[in-house]
Short mmCIF file of C-alpha atoms and ligand atoms in Angstrom, two decimals:
data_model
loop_
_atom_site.label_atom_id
_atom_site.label_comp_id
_atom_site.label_asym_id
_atom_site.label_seq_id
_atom_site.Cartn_x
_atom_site.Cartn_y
_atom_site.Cartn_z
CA UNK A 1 75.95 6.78 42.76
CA UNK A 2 73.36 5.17 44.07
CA UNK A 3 71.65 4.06 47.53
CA UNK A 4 71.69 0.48 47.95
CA UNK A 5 69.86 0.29 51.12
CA UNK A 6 66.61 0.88 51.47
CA UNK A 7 65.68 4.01 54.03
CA UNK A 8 63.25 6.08 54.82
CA UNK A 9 64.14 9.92 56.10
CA UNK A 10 62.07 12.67 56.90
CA UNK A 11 63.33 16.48 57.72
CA UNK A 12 63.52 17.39 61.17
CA UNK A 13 63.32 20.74 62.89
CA UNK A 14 66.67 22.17 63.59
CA UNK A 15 67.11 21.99 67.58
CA UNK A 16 67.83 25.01 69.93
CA UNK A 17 71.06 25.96 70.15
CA UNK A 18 74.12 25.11 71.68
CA UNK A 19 73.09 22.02 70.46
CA UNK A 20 75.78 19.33 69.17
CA UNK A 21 75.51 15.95 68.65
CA UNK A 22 77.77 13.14 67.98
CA UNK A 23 77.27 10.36 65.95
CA UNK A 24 78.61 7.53 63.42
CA UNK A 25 78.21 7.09 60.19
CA UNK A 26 77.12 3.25 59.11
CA UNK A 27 79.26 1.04 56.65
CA UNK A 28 77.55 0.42 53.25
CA UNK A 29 78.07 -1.37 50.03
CA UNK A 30 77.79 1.22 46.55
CA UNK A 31 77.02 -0.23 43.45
CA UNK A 32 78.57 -3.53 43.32
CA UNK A 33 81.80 -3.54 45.03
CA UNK A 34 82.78 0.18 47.01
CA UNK A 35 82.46 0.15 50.99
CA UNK A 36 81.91 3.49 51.89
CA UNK A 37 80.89 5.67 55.29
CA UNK A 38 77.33 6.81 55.12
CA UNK A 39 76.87 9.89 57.33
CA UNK A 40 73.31 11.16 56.21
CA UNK A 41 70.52 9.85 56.22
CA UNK A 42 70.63 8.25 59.86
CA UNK A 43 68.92 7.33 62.48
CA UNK A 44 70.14 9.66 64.76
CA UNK A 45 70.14 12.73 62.32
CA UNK A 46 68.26 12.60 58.50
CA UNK A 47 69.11 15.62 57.02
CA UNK A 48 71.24 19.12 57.67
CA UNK A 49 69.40 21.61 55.46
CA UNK A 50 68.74 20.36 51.83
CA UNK A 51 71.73 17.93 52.26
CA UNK A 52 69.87 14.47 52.75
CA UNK A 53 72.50 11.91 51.67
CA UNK A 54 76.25 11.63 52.61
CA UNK A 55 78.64 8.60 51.60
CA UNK A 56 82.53 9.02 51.80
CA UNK A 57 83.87 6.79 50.03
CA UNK A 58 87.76 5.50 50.34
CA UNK A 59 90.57 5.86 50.16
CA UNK A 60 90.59 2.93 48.41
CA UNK A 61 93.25 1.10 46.66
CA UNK A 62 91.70 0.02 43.62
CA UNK A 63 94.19 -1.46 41.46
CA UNK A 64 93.43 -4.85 41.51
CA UNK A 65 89.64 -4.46 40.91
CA UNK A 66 87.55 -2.42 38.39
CA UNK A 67 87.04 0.35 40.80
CA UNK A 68 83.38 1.81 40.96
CA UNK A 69 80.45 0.17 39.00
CA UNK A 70 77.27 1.43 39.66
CA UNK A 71 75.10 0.84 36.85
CA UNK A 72 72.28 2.61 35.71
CA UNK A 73 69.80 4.16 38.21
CA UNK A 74 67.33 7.22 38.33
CA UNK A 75 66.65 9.41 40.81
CA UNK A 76 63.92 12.30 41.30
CA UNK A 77 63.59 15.09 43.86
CA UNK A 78 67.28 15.75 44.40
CA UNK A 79 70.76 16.61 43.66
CA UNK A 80 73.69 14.71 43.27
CA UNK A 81 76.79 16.44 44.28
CA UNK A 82 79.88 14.15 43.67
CA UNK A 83 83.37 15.75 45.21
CA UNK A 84 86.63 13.60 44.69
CA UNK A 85 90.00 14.11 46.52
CA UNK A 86 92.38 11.77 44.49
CA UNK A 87 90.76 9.26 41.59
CA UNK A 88 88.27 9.58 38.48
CA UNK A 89 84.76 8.79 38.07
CA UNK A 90 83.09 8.88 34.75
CA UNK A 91 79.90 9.67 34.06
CA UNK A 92 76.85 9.18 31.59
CA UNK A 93 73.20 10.32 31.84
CA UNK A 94 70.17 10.03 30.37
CA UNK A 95 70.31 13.83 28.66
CA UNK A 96 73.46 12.28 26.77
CA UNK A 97 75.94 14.15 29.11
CA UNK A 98 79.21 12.16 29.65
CA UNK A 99 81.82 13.81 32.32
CA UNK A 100 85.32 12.61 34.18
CA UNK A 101 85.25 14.23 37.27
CA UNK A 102 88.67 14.12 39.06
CA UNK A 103 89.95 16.04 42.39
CA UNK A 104 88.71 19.93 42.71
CA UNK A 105 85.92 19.71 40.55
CA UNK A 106 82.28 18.98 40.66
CA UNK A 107 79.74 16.85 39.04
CA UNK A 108 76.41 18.39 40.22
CA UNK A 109 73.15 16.47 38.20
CA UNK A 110 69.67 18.02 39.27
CA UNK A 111 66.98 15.20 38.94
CA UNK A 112 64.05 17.08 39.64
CA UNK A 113 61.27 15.36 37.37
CA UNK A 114 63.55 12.24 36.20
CA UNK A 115 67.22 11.49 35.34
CA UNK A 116 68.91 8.31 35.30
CA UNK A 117 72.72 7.98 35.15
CA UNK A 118 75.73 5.61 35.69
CA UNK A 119 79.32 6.37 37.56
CA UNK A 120 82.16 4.15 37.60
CA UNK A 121 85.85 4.01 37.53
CA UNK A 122 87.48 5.03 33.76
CA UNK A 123 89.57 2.21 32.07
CA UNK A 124 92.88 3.94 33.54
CA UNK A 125 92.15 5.25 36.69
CA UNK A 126 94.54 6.05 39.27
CA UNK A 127 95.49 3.45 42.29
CA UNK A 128 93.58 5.20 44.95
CA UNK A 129 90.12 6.44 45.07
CA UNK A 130 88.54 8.88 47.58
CA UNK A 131 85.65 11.15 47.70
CA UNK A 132 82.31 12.22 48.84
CA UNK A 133 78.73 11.85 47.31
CA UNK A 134 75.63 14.06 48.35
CA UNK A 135 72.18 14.40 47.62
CA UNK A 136 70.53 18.02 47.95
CA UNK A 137 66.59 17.62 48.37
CA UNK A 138 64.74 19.99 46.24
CA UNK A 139 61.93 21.98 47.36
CA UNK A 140 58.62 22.15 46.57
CA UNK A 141 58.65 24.97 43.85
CA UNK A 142 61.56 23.17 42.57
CA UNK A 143 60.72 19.61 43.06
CA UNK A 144 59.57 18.91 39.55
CA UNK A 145 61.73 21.09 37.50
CA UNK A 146 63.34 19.27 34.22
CA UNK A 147 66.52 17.56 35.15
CA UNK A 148 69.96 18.96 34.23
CA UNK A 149 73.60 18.52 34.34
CA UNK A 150 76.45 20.39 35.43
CA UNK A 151 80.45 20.24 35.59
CA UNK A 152 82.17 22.53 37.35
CA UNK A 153 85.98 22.25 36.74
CA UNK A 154 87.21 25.17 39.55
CA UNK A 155 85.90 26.64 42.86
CA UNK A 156 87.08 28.98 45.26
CA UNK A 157 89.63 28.50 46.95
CA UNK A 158 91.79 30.75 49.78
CA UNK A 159 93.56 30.13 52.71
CA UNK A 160 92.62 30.67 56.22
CA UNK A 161 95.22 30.55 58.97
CA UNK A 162 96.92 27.06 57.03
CA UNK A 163 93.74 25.56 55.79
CA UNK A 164 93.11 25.51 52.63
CA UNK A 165 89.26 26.33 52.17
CA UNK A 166 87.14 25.40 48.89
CA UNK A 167 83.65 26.91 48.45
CA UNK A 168 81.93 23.58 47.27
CA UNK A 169 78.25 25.55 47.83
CA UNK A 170 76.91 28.63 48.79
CA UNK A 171 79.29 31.61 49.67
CA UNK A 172 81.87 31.63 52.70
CA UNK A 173 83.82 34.40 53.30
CA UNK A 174 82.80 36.50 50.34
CA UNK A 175 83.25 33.28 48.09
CA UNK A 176 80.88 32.56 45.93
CA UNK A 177 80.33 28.75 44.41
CA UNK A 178 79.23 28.36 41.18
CA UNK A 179 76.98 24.99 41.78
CA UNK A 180 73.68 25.89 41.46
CA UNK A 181 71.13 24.64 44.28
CA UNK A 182 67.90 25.85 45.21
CA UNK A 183 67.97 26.43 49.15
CA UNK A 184 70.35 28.71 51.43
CA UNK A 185 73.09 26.10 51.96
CA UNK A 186 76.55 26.07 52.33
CA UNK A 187 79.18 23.37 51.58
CA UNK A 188 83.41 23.76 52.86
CA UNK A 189 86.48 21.39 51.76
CA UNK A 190 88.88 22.46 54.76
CA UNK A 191 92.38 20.74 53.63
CA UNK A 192 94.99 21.30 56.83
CA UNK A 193 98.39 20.62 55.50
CA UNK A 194 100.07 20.30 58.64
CA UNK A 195 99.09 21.28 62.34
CA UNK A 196 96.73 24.60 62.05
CA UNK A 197 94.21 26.26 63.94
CA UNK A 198 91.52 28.88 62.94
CA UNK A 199 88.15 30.22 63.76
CA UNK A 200 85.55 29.85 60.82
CA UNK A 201 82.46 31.90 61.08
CA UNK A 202 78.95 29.87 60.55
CA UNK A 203 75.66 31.54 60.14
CA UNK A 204 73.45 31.06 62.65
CA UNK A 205 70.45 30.54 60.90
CA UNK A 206 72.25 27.52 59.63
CA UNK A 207 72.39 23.89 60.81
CA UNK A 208 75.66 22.38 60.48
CA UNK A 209 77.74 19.24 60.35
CA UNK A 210 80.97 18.00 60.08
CA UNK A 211 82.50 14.58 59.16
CA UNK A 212 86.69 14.13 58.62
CA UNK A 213 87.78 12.70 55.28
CA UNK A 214 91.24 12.40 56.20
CA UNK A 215 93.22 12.13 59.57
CA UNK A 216 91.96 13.96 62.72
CA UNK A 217 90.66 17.31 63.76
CA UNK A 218 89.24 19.21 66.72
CA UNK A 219 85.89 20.80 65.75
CA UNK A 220 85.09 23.42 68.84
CA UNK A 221 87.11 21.20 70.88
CA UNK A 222 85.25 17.90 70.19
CA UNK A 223 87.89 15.35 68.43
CA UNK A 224 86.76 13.68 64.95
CA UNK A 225 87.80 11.00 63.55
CA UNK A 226 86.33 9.31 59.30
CA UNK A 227 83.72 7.46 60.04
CA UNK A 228 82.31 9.64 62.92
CA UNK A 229 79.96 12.82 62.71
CA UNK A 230 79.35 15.97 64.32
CA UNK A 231 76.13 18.15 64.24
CA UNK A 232 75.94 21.61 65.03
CA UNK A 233 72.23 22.92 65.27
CA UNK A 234 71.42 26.59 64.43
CA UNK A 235 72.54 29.32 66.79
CA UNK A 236 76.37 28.58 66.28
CA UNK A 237 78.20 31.70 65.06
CA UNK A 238 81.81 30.11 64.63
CA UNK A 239 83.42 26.60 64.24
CA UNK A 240 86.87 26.58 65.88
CA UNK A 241 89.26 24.11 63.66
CA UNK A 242 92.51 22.44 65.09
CA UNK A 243 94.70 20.00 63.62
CA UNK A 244 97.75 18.51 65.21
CA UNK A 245 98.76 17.02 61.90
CA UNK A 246 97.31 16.79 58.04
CA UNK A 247 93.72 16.48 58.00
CA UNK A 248 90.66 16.55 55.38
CA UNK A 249 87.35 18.19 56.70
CA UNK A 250 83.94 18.72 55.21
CA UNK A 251 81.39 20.67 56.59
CA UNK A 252 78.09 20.94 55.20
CA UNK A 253 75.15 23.47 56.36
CA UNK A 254 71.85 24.62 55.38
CA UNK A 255 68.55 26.85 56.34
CA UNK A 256 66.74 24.08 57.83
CA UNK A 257 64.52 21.86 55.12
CA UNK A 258 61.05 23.00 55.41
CA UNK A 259 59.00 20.15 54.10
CA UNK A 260 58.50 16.41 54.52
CA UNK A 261 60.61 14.17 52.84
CA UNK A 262 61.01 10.51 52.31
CA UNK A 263 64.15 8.76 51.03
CA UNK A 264 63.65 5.29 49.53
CA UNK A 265 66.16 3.85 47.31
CA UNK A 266 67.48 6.71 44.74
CA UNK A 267 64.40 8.74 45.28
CA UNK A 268 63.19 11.72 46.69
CA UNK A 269 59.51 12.21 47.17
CA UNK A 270 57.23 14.61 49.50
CA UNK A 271 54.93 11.25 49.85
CA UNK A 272 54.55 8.11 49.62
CA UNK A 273 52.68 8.46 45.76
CA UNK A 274 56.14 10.08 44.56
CA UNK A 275 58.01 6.81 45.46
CA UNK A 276 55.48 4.26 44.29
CA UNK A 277 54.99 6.09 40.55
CA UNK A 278 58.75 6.54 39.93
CA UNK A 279 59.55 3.04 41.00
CA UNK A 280 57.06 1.39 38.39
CA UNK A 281 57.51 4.14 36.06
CA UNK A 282 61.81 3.14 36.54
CA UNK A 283 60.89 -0.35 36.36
CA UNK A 284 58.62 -0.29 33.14
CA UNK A 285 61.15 1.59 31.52
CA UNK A 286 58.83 4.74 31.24
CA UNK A 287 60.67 7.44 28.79
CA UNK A 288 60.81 9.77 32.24
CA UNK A 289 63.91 8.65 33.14
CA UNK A 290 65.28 8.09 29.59
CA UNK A 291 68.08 6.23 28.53
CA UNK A 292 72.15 5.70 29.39
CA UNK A 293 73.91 4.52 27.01
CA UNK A 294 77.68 3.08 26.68
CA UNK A 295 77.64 1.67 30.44
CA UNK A 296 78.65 -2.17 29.88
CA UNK A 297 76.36 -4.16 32.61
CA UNK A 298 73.16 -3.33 33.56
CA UNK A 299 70.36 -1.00 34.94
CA UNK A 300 69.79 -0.88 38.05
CA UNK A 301 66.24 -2.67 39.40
CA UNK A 302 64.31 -0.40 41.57
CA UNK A 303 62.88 -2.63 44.53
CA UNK A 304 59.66 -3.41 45.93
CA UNK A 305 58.29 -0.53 48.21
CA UNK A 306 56.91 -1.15 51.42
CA UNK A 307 54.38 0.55 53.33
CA UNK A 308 55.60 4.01 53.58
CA UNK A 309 55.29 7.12 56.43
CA UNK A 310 51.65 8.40 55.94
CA UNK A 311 50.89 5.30 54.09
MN1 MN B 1 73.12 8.13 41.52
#
């Protein structure tokens, strides 16, 4: 997936605790036709650990349309970490991988020096569509490693007290997740079927944040609703869940991000130089990104940059 506005983030330092903030995510466009609810980056929080990019996407009815078409687009510095809850998304990349990803699984593609790729709806996808897209920032020992691609077609998964937890990254609860990142950080599906209530533990040298996917939920007492976020800064030891009724949660966390970084369209750089030679490299068609082939429309242009922090 791809960013189609054009922002500029940099990593904060995580604030004394008990600190918790509320915000909202803003409405976006994705590719050419998907609204979706982008938590991260914003103006009132940029990133929570490595994770530097959040869009939920859906549910969506997507019967009538062609579903998701986002053509082909690099990225460098990063990780994309697609999660679905009901749908398909195909993709391709420039290493020649080609993947469906449907619910419970994970498509996790490490950019590093230079991938492109393309993600859109399969020729007989399902009516509804619903998910999550992240972006983990590398760091610096990592930030120009060769790109790669990974599936992962099963994560933990356990129940706690009637919610149904999956491990999406890091370990919880003596759960390990396979995805391979590159920074303490810790990712949680919590599915409540009905009305529940339980006490999660968080690590307190972790920052934290919560948005709801589906329904409502009570995160230590504050009420969430999609479309609305919740940060937790570090010094939390516990997040204290209640439903009254079905909901969808995901909670993301990390040590927090200990370099500089600017977002600007699908990029990730520590400066401004990172940005302006992968957006003419992109744009020339430079054989650092490579190549997708079998997406039918077209790449994606990267756009002009403008003057940049510590430009
Ligand atoms: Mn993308």
């Amino acid at each position: 997936m791809s960013s189609t506005e054009h922002e500029v983030s940099i990593s904060t330092d995580c604030p004394p605790p008990p600190f918790v903030q509320r915000f909202a995510a803003h409405l976006a466009t994705l590719g050419e036709n998907m609204q979706i609810r982008r938590a991260l980056p914003n103006r009132e929080r940029r990133m929570v650990g490595a994770w530097c990019f959040l869009d939920h996407f859906g549910p969506v009815d997507i019967r009538a349309g062609r579903g998701m078409r986002v053509g082909p687009h690099p990225h460098i510095g990063l990780q994309t970490f697609s999660w679905l809850l009901e749908g398909e998304v195909y993709h391709r990349d420039s290493l020649g991988f080609e993947q469906l990803i449907r619910s419970g699984a994970v498509n996790l593609m490490t950019a590093g020096h230079g991938i492109a790729h393309s993600e859109e709806s399969p020729p007989n996808h399902s009516a509804i569509m619903h998910g999550a897209q992240l972006w983990i920032a590398l760091p610096d020992d990592e930030f120009e490693r060769p790109p790669w691609f990974e599936h992962y077609a099963e994560l933990p998964v356990f129940n706690e007290d009637g919610i149904t937890v999956t491990v999406l990254a890091g370990d919880f609860m003596g759960r390990i997740s396979p995805a391979k990142v590159y920074t303490p950080l810790l990712g949680l599906d919590l599915n409540a079927g009905s009305a529940a209530s339980s006490t999660l533990p968080l690590r307190r040298d972790f920052e934290h944040a919560v948005i709801v996917l589906d329904g409502e939920a009570r995160l230590n007492g504050e009420t969430l609703v999609p479309g609305e976020c919740l940060y937790f800064g570090c010094g939390h030891d516990a997040l204290a869940v209640e439903t009254d009724a079905a909901a969808r949660i995901l909670l993301i966390g990390g040590e927090p991000f200990k370099s500089e970084r600017i977002l600007y369209w699908n990029f990730v750089g520590r400066n401004g130089a990172d940005i302006r030679e992968a957006t003419s490299e992109w744009n020339a068609g430079d054989a650092r990104f490579g190549e997708v082939h079998g997406y039918d429309g077209d790449r994606l242009p990267a756009p002009d940059v403008p003057k940049l922090r510590g430009e």
